[in-house]
Amino acid sequence: MKKGKAVVVFSGGQDSTTCLFWALERYEEVEAVTFNYGQRHALELECAAQIAEELGVRHHVLDMSLLGQLTPNALTRSDIEIEHQEGGLPTTFVDGRNLLFLSFAAVLAKQIGARAIVTGVCETDFSGYPDCRDIFIKSLNVTLNLSMDYPFVIETPLMWLDKAETWELADQLGAFEYVRTKTLTCYNGVIADGCGECPACKLRSQGLNRYLASKEEGKAE
């Protein structure tokens, strides 16, 4: 039985869109929040807005442009190459991004009477991002509850899933084709299957191929 209200941290990408469908199946009311932090492609914001409208979800867009001022990174600066050198964090890592996003999502959640905050962070495919770890989420959950004296629960439905399993979850939610054709994961701003060359596209494609292969094996048995 659906109950309560949730806020989904929403970028319009594969993971957050899967989380949006997941939340819609579990909560009576769902709203989405997208952060404009000066990302390379305004298309990401447009994609998120379109998906929210199509799914009938109230959509909030918050200005977080200060993030680009604080930390130079490949997601906000076109003059920084998207790279991931062995032993270091990718240039797409934005210091403090999930800390800030989830904190602002929590402030919004309290104002609209939501207790659940849903985010697509994942430790399995997290590329070494420290703010995607389960221990960070649990720590922040406690801090948010204490800071606002409010019973938040941060939900992380993808935390222990790899990309193939995330595709499987989308399929179980009846959203496989929607996620495949409507979402924007690509760092170069290409919707659906993307450019095929950036790290995000390669991760998405590898997971999709693994899932489709396992699905075919299941049919053959």
PDB file of C-alpha atoms in Angstrom:
ATOM      1  CA  MET A   1       0.000   0.000   0.000  1.00  0.00           C
ATOM      2  CA  LYS A   2       1.339   3.423  -0.946  1.00  0.00           C
ATOM      3  CA  LYS A   3       1.867   5.833   1.899  1.00  0.00           C
ATOM      4  CA  GLY A   4       3.516   9.137   2.696  1.00  0.00           C
ATOM      5  CA  LYS A   5       5.300  11.655   0.530  1.00  0.00           C
ATOM      6  CA  ALA A   6       8.729  11.542  -1.091  1.00  0.00           C
ATOM      7  CA  VAL A   7      11.119  13.936  -2.778  1.00  0.00           C
ATOM      8  CA  VAL A   8      13.327  12.455  -5.508  1.00  0.00           C
ATOM      9  CA  VAL A   9      16.690  14.065  -6.256  1.00  0.00           C
ATOM     10  CA  PHE A  10      16.295  14.122 -10.010  1.00  0.00           C
ATOM     11  CA  SER A  11      18.666  14.808 -12.898  1.00  0.00           C
ATOM     12  CA  GLY A  12      16.748  13.183 -15.746  1.00  0.00           C
ATOM     13  CA  GLY A  13      19.407  10.473 -16.065  1.00  0.00           C
ATOM     14  CA  GLN A  14      19.021   6.685 -16.015  1.00  0.00           C
ATOM     15  CA  ASP A  15      19.525   6.263 -12.282  1.00  0.00           C
ATOM     16  CA  SER A  16      17.372   9.100 -11.000  1.00  0.00           C
ATOM     17  CA  THR A  17      14.561   8.310 -13.468  1.00  0.00           C
ATOM     18  CA  THR A  18      14.556   4.696 -12.316  1.00  0.00           C
ATOM     19  CA  CYS A  19      14.380   6.026  -8.752  1.00  0.00           C
ATOM     20  CA  LEU A  20      11.453   8.263  -9.730  1.00  0.00           C
ATOM     21  CA  PHE A  21       9.491   5.266 -11.031  1.00  0.00           C
ATOM     22  CA  TRP A  22      10.473   3.351  -7.888  1.00  0.00           C
ATOM     23  CA  ALA A  23       9.141   6.157  -5.682  1.00  0.00           C
ATOM     24  CA  LEU A  24       5.911   6.494  -7.674  1.00  0.00           C
ATOM     25  CA  GLU A  25       5.193   2.848  -6.961  1.00  0.00           C
ATOM     26  CA  ARG A  26       5.712   3.254  -3.210  1.00  0.00           C
ATOM     27  CA  TYR A  27       4.495   6.697  -2.158  1.00  0.00           C
ATOM     28  CA  GLU A  28       1.126   8.420  -2.332  1.00  0.00           C
ATOM     29  CA  GLU A  29       2.750  11.694  -3.343  1.00  0.00           C
ATOM     30  CA  VAL A  30       6.057  12.241  -5.135  1.00  0.00           C
ATOM     31  CA  GLU A  31       7.817  15.477  -6.054  1.00  0.00           C
ATOM     32  CA  ALA A  32      11.151  15.874  -7.835  1.00  0.00           C
ATOM     33  CA  VAL A  33      13.959  18.359  -7.269  1.00  0.00           C
ATOM     34  CA  THR A  34      16.617  19.193  -9.861  1.00  0.00           C
ATOM     35  CA  PHE A  35      19.682  21.318  -9.211  1.00  0.00           C
ATOM     36  CA  ASN A  36      20.995  23.848 -11.692  1.00  0.00           C
ATOM     37  CA  TYR A  37      24.690  23.957 -10.809  1.00  0.00           C
ATOM     38  CA  GLY A  38      25.992  25.286 -14.111  1.00  0.00           C
ATOM     39  CA  GLN A  39      26.313  21.838 -15.689  1.00  0.00           C
ATOM     40  CA  ARG A  40      27.659  21.720 -19.244  1.00  0.00           C
ATOM     41  CA  HIS A  41      24.321  21.001 -20.847  1.00  0.00           C
ATOM     42  CA  ALA A  42      21.101  22.922 -20.242  1.00  0.00           C
ATOM     43  CA  LEU A  43      19.527  19.938 -21.993  1.00  0.00           C
ATOM     44  CA  GLU A  44      19.866  18.020 -18.711  1.00  0.00           C
ATOM     45  CA  LEU A  45      17.474  20.479 -17.047  1.00  0.00           C
ATOM     46  CA  GLU A  46      15.087  20.365 -20.012  1.00  0.00           C
ATOM     47  CA  CYS A  47      15.136  16.563 -20.013  1.00  0.00           C
ATOM     48  CA  ALA A  48      14.364  16.426 -16.283  1.00  0.00           C
ATOM     49  CA  ALA A  49      11.506  18.918 -16.673  1.00  0.00           C
ATOM     50  CA  GLN A  50       9.990  16.973 -19.573  1.00  0.00           C
ATOM     51  CA  ILE A  51      10.096  13.642 -17.743  1.00  0.00           C
ATOM     52  CA  ALA A  52       8.537  15.165 -14.620  1.00  0.00           C
ATOM     53  CA  GLU A  53       5.760  16.688 -16.724  1.00  0.00           C
ATOM     54  CA  GLU A  54       5.083  13.440 -18.588  1.00  0.00           C
ATOM     55  CA  LEU A  55       4.877  11.497 -15.324  1.00  0.00           C
ATOM     56  CA  GLY A  56       2.713  14.131 -13.643  1.00  0.00           C
ATOM     57  CA  VAL A  57       5.263  14.927 -10.950  1.00  0.00           C
ATOM     58  CA  ARG A  58       5.627  18.392  -9.427  1.00  0.00           C
ATOM     59  CA  HIS A  59       9.114  19.589 -10.306  1.00  0.00           C
ATOM     60  CA  HIS A  60      11.332  22.005  -8.382  1.00  0.00           C
ATOM     61  CA  VAL A  61      14.504  23.493  -9.882  1.00  0.00           C
ATOM     62  CA  LEU A  62      16.951  25.045  -7.407  1.00  0.00           C
ATOM     63  CA  ASP A  63      19.811  27.364  -8.331  1.00  0.00           C
ATOM     64  CA  MET A  64      23.101  25.859  -7.137  1.00  0.00           C
ATOM     65  CA  SER A  65      25.415  27.759  -9.491  1.00  0.00           C
ATOM     66  CA  LEU A  66      27.717  28.536  -6.572  1.00  0.00           C
ATOM     67  CA  LEU A  67      28.954  24.939  -6.804  1.00  0.00           C
ATOM     68  CA  GLY A  68      30.760  25.697 -10.062  1.00  0.00           C
ATOM     69  CA  GLN A  69      32.389  28.706  -8.395  1.00  0.00           C
ATOM     70  CA  LEU A  70      33.667  26.595  -5.515  1.00  0.00           C
ATOM     71  CA  THR A  71      35.089  23.587  -7.322  1.00  0.00           C
ATOM     72  CA  PRO A  72      36.395  23.455 -10.914  1.00  0.00           C
ATOM     73  CA  ASN A  73      35.352  20.166 -12.530  1.00  0.00           C
ATOM     74  CA  ALA A  74      34.552  18.652 -15.915  1.00  0.00           C
ATOM     75  CA  LEU A  75      30.797  18.789 -15.329  1.00  0.00           C
ATOM     76  CA  THR A  76      30.730  22.585 -15.064  1.00  0.00           C
ATOM     77  CA  ARG A  77      33.784  23.595 -17.123  1.00  0.00           C
ATOM     78  CA  SER A  78      34.044  22.888 -20.841  1.00  0.00           C
ATOM     79  CA  ASP A  79      37.784  23.582 -20.716  1.00  0.00           C
ATOM     80  CA  ILE A  80      38.392  20.589 -18.413  1.00  0.00           C
ATOM     81  CA  GLU A  81      38.625  17.211 -20.124  1.00  0.00           C
ATOM     82  CA  ILE A  82      36.559  14.278 -18.829  1.00  0.00           C
ATOM     83  CA  GLU A  83      39.256  11.931 -17.572  1.00  0.00           C
ATOM     84  CA  HIS A  84      39.751   9.198 -15.001  1.00  0.00           C
ATOM     85  CA  GLN A  85      43.368   8.421 -14.240  1.00  0.00           C
ATOM     86  CA  GLU A  86      44.174   5.274 -12.300  1.00  0.00           C
ATOM     87  CA  GLY A  87      44.466   5.901  -8.577  1.00  0.00           C
ATOM     88  CA  GLY A  88      42.584   9.209  -8.653  1.00  0.00           C
ATOM     89  CA  LEU A  89      39.045  10.524  -8.818  1.00  0.00           C
ATOM     90  CA  PRO A  90      37.502  11.295 -12.227  1.00  0.00           C
ATOM     91  CA  THR A  91      37.518  14.945 -13.285  1.00  0.00           C
ATOM     92  CA  THR A  92      33.706  14.697 -13.161  1.00  0.00           C
ATOM     93  CA  PHE A  93      33.797  14.483  -9.363  1.00  0.00           C
ATOM     94  CA  VAL A  94      32.305  17.584  -7.732  1.00  0.00           C
ATOM     95  CA  ASP A  95      33.394  18.031  -4.113  1.00  0.00           C
ATOM     96  CA  GLY A  96      30.439  18.187  -1.754  1.00  0.00           C
ATOM     97  CA  ARG A  97      27.780  17.830  -4.462  1.00  0.00           C
ATOM     98  CA  ASN A  98      25.693  15.107  -2.837  1.00  0.00           C
ATOM     99  CA  LEU A  99      26.166  16.659   0.589  1.00  0.00           C
ATOM    100  CA  LEU A 100      24.709  19.950  -0.679  1.00  0.00           C
ATOM    101  CA  PHE A 101      22.051  18.426  -2.914  1.00  0.00           C
ATOM    102  CA  LEU A 102      20.674  16.145  -0.211  1.00  0.00           C
ATOM    103  CA  SER A 103      20.790  18.917   2.387  1.00  0.00           C
ATOM    104  CA  PHE A 104      18.797  21.265   0.168  1.00  0.00           C
ATOM    105  CA  ALA A 105      16.428  18.437  -0.776  1.00  0.00           C
ATOM    106  CA  ALA A 106      15.837  17.866   2.928  1.00  0.00           C
ATOM    107  CA  VAL A 107      15.001  21.532   3.540  1.00  0.00           C
ATOM    108  CA  LEU A 108      12.515  21.362   0.667  1.00  0.00           C
ATOM    109  CA  ALA A 109      11.117  18.041   1.901  1.00  0.00           C
ATOM    110  CA  LYS A 110      10.329  19.464   5.317  1.00  0.00           C
ATOM    111  CA  GLN A 111       8.536  22.459   3.801  1.00  0.00           C
ATOM    112  CA  ILE A 112       6.230  20.241   1.733  1.00  0.00           C
ATOM    113  CA  GLY A 113       5.693  17.608   4.427  1.00  0.00           C
ATOM    114  CA  ALA A 114       7.766  14.820   2.879  1.00  0.00           C
ATOM    115  CA  ARG A 115       9.775  12.472   5.054  1.00  0.00           C
ATOM    116  CA  ALA A 116      11.451  10.371   2.374  1.00  0.00           C
ATOM    117  CA  ILE A 117      14.292  11.649   0.198  1.00  0.00           C
ATOM    118  CA  VAL A 118      15.111   9.320  -2.682  1.00  0.00           C
ATOM    119  CA  THR A 119      18.501   9.432  -4.382  1.00  0.00           C
ATOM    120  CA  GLY A 120      20.186   7.247  -6.996  1.00  0.00           C
ATOM    121  CA  VAL A 121      23.636   7.107  -5.437  1.00  0.00           C
ATOM    122  CA  CYS A 122      25.311   3.749  -5.794  1.00  0.00           C
ATOM    123  CA  GLU A 123      28.384   2.237  -4.173  1.00  0.00           C
ATOM    124  CA  THR A 124      28.734  -0.531  -6.780  1.00  0.00           C
ATOM    125  CA  ASP A 125      29.455   1.749  -9.754  1.00  0.00           C
ATOM    126  CA  PHE A 126      30.499   4.824  -7.818  1.00  0.00           C
ATOM    127  CA  SER A 127      33.879   5.431  -9.531  1.00  0.00           C
ATOM    128  CA  GLY A 128      35.466   6.167  -6.178  1.00  0.00           C
ATOM    129  CA  TYR A 129      33.122   9.061  -5.353  1.00  0.00           C
ATOM    130  CA  PRO A 130      33.192   9.308  -1.546  1.00  0.00           C
ATOM    131  CA  ASP A 131      29.740  10.911  -1.369  1.00  0.00           C
ATOM    132  CA  CYS A 132      28.088   7.892  -3.006  1.00  0.00           C
ATOM    133  CA  ARG A 133      29.001   5.547  -0.159  1.00  0.00           C
ATOM    134  CA  ASP A 134      26.377   3.980   2.065  1.00  0.00           C
ATOM    135  CA  ILE A 135      28.243   5.106   5.188  1.00  0.00           C
ATOM    136  CA  PHE A 136      28.055   8.737   4.029  1.00  0.00           C
ATOM    137  CA  ILE A 137      24.301   8.492   3.369  1.00  0.00           C
ATOM    138  CA  LYS A 138      23.643   6.966   6.793  1.00  0.00           C
ATOM    139  CA  SER A 139      25.770   9.626   8.476  1.00  0.00           C
ATOM    140  CA  LEU A 140      24.035  12.451   6.620  1.00  0.00           C
ATOM    141  CA  ASN A 141      20.622  10.981   7.441  1.00  0.00           C
ATOM    142  CA  VAL A 142      21.391  11.267  11.148  1.00  0.00           C
ATOM    143  CA  THR A 143      22.777  14.792  10.717  1.00  0.00           C
ATOM    144  CA  LEU A 144      19.729  15.999   8.782  1.00  0.00           C
ATOM    145  CA  ASN A 145      17.370  14.573  11.385  1.00  0.00           C
ATOM    146  CA  LEU A 146      19.280  16.343  14.141  1.00  0.00           C
ATOM    147  CA  SER A 147      19.657  19.622  12.258  1.00  0.00           C
ATOM    148  CA  MET A 148      15.935  20.067  11.611  1.00  0.00           C
ATOM    149  CA  ASP A 149      14.486  17.853  14.340  1.00  0.00           C
ATOM    150  CA  TYR A 150      12.524  16.017  11.673  1.00  0.00           C
ATOM    151  CA  PRO A 151      12.294  12.271  10.864  1.00  0.00           C
ATOM    152  CA  PHE A 152      13.858  12.108   7.396  1.00  0.00           C
ATOM    153  CA  VAL A 153      14.634   8.803   5.730  1.00  0.00           C
ATOM    154  CA  ILE A 154      17.096   8.850   2.824  1.00  0.00           C
ATOM    155  CA  GLU A 155      16.167   6.027   0.443  1.00  0.00           C
ATOM    156  CA  THR A 156      18.861   4.602  -1.853  1.00  0.00           C
ATOM    157  CA  PRO A 157      17.221   1.898  -3.999  1.00  0.00           C
ATOM    158  CA  LEU A 158      20.296   1.543  -6.243  1.00  0.00           C
ATOM    159  CA  MET A 159      22.964   1.462  -3.528  1.00  0.00           C
ATOM    160  CA  TRP A 160      24.009  -2.170  -4.018  1.00  0.00           C
ATOM    161  CA  LEU A 161      23.046  -2.591  -7.692  1.00  0.00           C
ATOM    162  CA  ASP A 162      25.410  -2.558 -10.645  1.00  0.00           C
ATOM    163  CA  LYS A 163      24.284  -1.010 -13.933  1.00  0.00           C
ATOM    164  CA  ALA A 164      22.884  -4.284 -15.300  1.00  0.00           C
ATOM    165  CA  GLU A 165      20.797  -4.698 -12.156  1.00  0.00           C
ATOM    166  CA  THR A 166      19.619  -1.077 -12.438  1.00  0.00           C
ATOM    167  CA  TRP A 167      18.319  -1.865 -15.936  1.00  0.00           C
ATOM    168  CA  GLU A 168      16.642  -4.948 -14.496  1.00  0.00           C
ATOM    169  CA  LEU A 169      14.940  -2.831 -11.827  1.00  0.00           C
ATOM    170  CA  ALA A 170      13.667  -0.404 -14.484  1.00  0.00           C
ATOM    171  CA  ASP A 171      12.264  -3.391 -16.378  1.00  0.00           C
ATOM    172  CA  GLN A 172      10.552  -4.720 -13.245  1.00  0.00           C
ATOM    173  CA  LEU A 173       8.971  -1.287 -12.776  1.00  0.00           C
ATOM    174  CA  GLY A 174       7.635  -1.354 -16.341  1.00  0.00           C
ATOM    175  CA  ALA A 175       9.904   1.550 -17.263  1.00  0.00           C
ATOM    176  CA  PHE A 176      12.658  -0.106 -19.309  1.00  0.00           C
ATOM    177  CA  GLU A 177      11.878   1.469 -22.701  1.00  0.00           C
ATOM    178  CA  TYR A 178      11.045   4.809 -21.117  1.00  0.00           C
ATOM    179  CA  VAL A 179      14.387   4.949 -19.290  1.00  0.00           C
ATOM    180  CA  ARG A 180      16.244   3.730 -22.354  1.00  0.00           C
ATOM    181  CA  THR A 181      14.807   6.325 -24.755  1.00  0.00           C
ATOM    182  CA  LYS A 182      13.958   9.377 -22.618  1.00  0.00           C
ATOM    183  CA  THR A 183      16.842   9.814 -20.168  1.00  0.00           C
ATOM    184  CA  LEU A 184      20.084  11.755 -20.443  1.00  0.00           C
ATOM    185  CA  THR A 185      23.156  10.123 -18.912  1.00  0.00           C
ATOM    186  CA  CYS A 186      25.755  11.239 -21.466  1.00  0.00           C
ATOM    187  CA  TYR A 187      28.388  13.793 -20.385  1.00  0.00           C
ATOM    188  CA  ASN A 188      28.255  15.176 -23.936  1.00  0.00           C
ATOM    189  CA  GLY A 189      24.523  15.862 -23.768  1.00  0.00           C
ATOM    190  CA  VAL A 190      23.131  13.154 -26.072  1.00  0.00           C
ATOM    191  CA  ILE A 191      19.779  11.695 -24.954  1.00  0.00           C
ATOM    192  CA  ALA A 192      19.051   7.941 -24.882  1.00  0.00           C
ATOM    193  CA  ASP A 193      22.048   5.797 -25.905  1.00  0.00           C
ATOM    194  CA  GLY A 194      24.326   8.860 -25.798  1.00  0.00           C
ATOM    195  CA  CYS A 195      27.610   9.518 -27.535  1.00  0.00           C
ATOM    196  CA  GLY A 196      28.948   6.057 -26.770  1.00  0.00           C
ATOM    197  CA  GLU A 197      32.375   7.448 -25.914  1.00  0.00           C
ATOM    198  CA  CYS A 198      32.232   9.205 -22.529  1.00  0.00           C
ATOM    199  CA  PRO A 199      32.621   7.206 -19.276  1.00  0.00           C
ATOM    200  CA  ALA A 200      28.919   7.570 -18.396  1.00  0.00           C
ATOM    201  CA  CYS A 201      27.816   6.209 -21.775  1.00  0.00           C
ATOM    202  CA  LYS A 202      30.239   3.297 -21.617  1.00  0.00           C
ATOM    203  CA  LEU A 203      29.034   2.337 -18.132  1.00  0.00           C
ATOM    204  CA  ARG A 204      25.392   2.606 -19.191  1.00  0.00           C
ATOM    205  CA  SER A 205      25.961   0.619 -22.397  1.00  0.00           C
ATOM    206  CA  GLN A 206      27.954  -2.136 -20.709  1.00  0.00           C
ATOM    207  CA  GLY A 207      25.228  -2.558 -18.094  1.00  0.00           C
ATOM    208  CA  LEU A 208      22.493  -2.592 -20.730  1.00  0.00           C
ATOM    209  CA  ASN A 209      24.295  -5.219 -22.792  1.00  0.00           C
ATOM    210  CA  ARG A 210      24.890  -7.411 -19.730  1.00  0.00           C
ATOM    211  CA  TYR A 211      21.245  -7.177 -18.733  1.00  0.00           C
ATOM    212  CA  LEU A 212      19.918  -7.925 -22.230  1.00  0.00           C
ATOM    213  CA  ALA A 213      22.303 -10.895 -22.529  1.00  0.00           C
ATOM    214  CA  SER A 214      21.172 -12.311 -19.182  1.00  0.00           C
ATOM    215  CA  LYS A 215      17.531 -11.804 -20.168  1.00  0.00           C
ATOM    216  CA  GLU A 216      18.080 -13.750 -23.392  1.00  0.00           C
ATOM    217  CA  GLU A 217      19.805 -16.535 -21.459  1.00  0.00           C
ATOM    218  CA  GLY A 218      16.812 -16.697 -19.141  1.00  0.00           C
ATOM    219  CA  LYS A 219      14.435 -17.079 -22.088  1.00  0.00           C
ATOM    220  CA  ALA A 220      16.575 -19.827 -23.576  1.00  0.00           C
ATOM    221  CA  GLU A 221      16.549 -21.959 -20.435  1.00  0.00           C
TER     222      GLU A 221
END
